[in-house]
Amino acid sequence: MTAHPNVRLTVDTPGGLVVTLGATRVAAGAGMFSGEAARHRSVLVNGVPGHMSWRLDGTPLSVIAVTVTGGRITGIHIVVDPAKLATIDLPAPP
């Protein structure tokens, strides 16, 4: 699956929302979230495809939801804010 040229990445951080627009810019920053994840799995987030990752101690690291339109990724929303993660009903680590 490929990203739409105008894909929108929204990252919910402790400091607020960070928005990145455009497939090239989104792809350039893709590796920044992979370092701390010890466990991860695919999940449904509000009925859409997503991904969940946890730290080694089992605390949630991130939830990612992906919006697909016409076979292309048009939106990616990532929550990494620990306070917001604590309010979400999350699955247990694998």
XYZ file of C-alpha atoms in Angstrom:
94
model
C 0.000 0.000 0.000
C 1.314 3.437 -0.846
C 0.758 6.809 0.731
C -1.269 9.498 -0.965
C 1.002 12.406 -2.009
C -0.896 14.655 0.427
C -0.946 12.220 3.367
C -1.389 13.905 6.763
C 0.552 12.646 9.794
C -0.657 13.873 13.175
C 1.361 13.015 16.291
C -0.220 13.654 19.686
C 2.753 14.372 21.994
C 2.978 15.628 25.590
C 3.796 19.045 24.102
C 0.803 19.133 21.744
C -0.005 18.095 18.202
C 2.682 17.884 15.546
C 1.394 17.768 11.970
C 3.399 16.720 8.911
C 1.971 16.942 5.397
C 3.126 15.144 2.269
C 4.329 11.625 1.528
C 8.015 12.545 1.264
C 8.084 14.394 4.590
C 6.063 11.690 6.369
C 8.347 8.938 5.044
C 11.467 10.878 6.079
C 10.346 10.872 9.719
C 9.042 7.285 9.821
C 11.978 5.823 11.745
C 11.796 8.211 14.681
C 9.216 6.126 16.576
C 10.774 2.691 16.297
C 13.586 2.800 18.868
C 11.858 2.171 22.214
C 9.256 -0.420 21.210
C 9.882 -3.788 22.826
C 6.557 -5.391 21.920
C 4.032 -4.523 19.256
C 1.050 -5.844 17.327
C -1.612 -4.848 14.836
C -4.872 -3.624 16.376
C -8.110 -1.979 15.337
C -8.365 1.647 16.456
C -11.942 2.899 16.305
C -12.578 0.313 13.599
C -9.624 1.260 11.380
C -6.267 -0.530 10.961
C -3.682 0.403 13.527
C -0.636 -0.607 15.463
C 0.115 -0.674 19.196
C 3.528 -0.773 20.835
C 4.704 -1.184 24.418
C 7.961 -0.613 26.276
C 9.815 -3.575 27.740
C 8.125 -3.001 31.125
C 4.677 -3.310 29.495
C 3.729 0.361 29.578
C 2.127 1.678 26.369
C 4.483 3.519 24.035
C 2.228 4.419 21.115
C -1.001 3.813 19.269
C -1.086 4.393 15.533
C -4.268 4.606 13.444
C -4.132 4.611 9.647
C -6.817 5.967 7.327
C -6.959 4.400 3.862
C -8.963 5.926 1.015
C -9.035 4.468 -2.472
C -6.262 2.015 -1.602
C -3.850 4.748 -0.454
C -2.842 5.915 2.995
C -4.367 9.370 3.449
C -3.938 9.838 7.179
C -1.832 8.569 10.054
C -2.569 9.515 13.656
C -0.078 8.592 16.366
C -0.603 9.029 20.097
C 2.629 9.026 22.140
C 1.463 11.273 24.989
C 1.572 9.046 28.126
C -1.276 11.003 29.764
C -3.560 10.431 26.773
C -2.495 6.792 26.420
C -3.505 6.293 30.064
C -7.094 7.338 29.250
C -7.539 4.912 26.338
C -8.830 1.353 26.750
C -5.769 -0.436 25.379
C -5.124 -4.130 24.799
C -2.590 -5.970 26.941
C 0.912 -6.441 25.519
C 1.487 -9.643 23.542
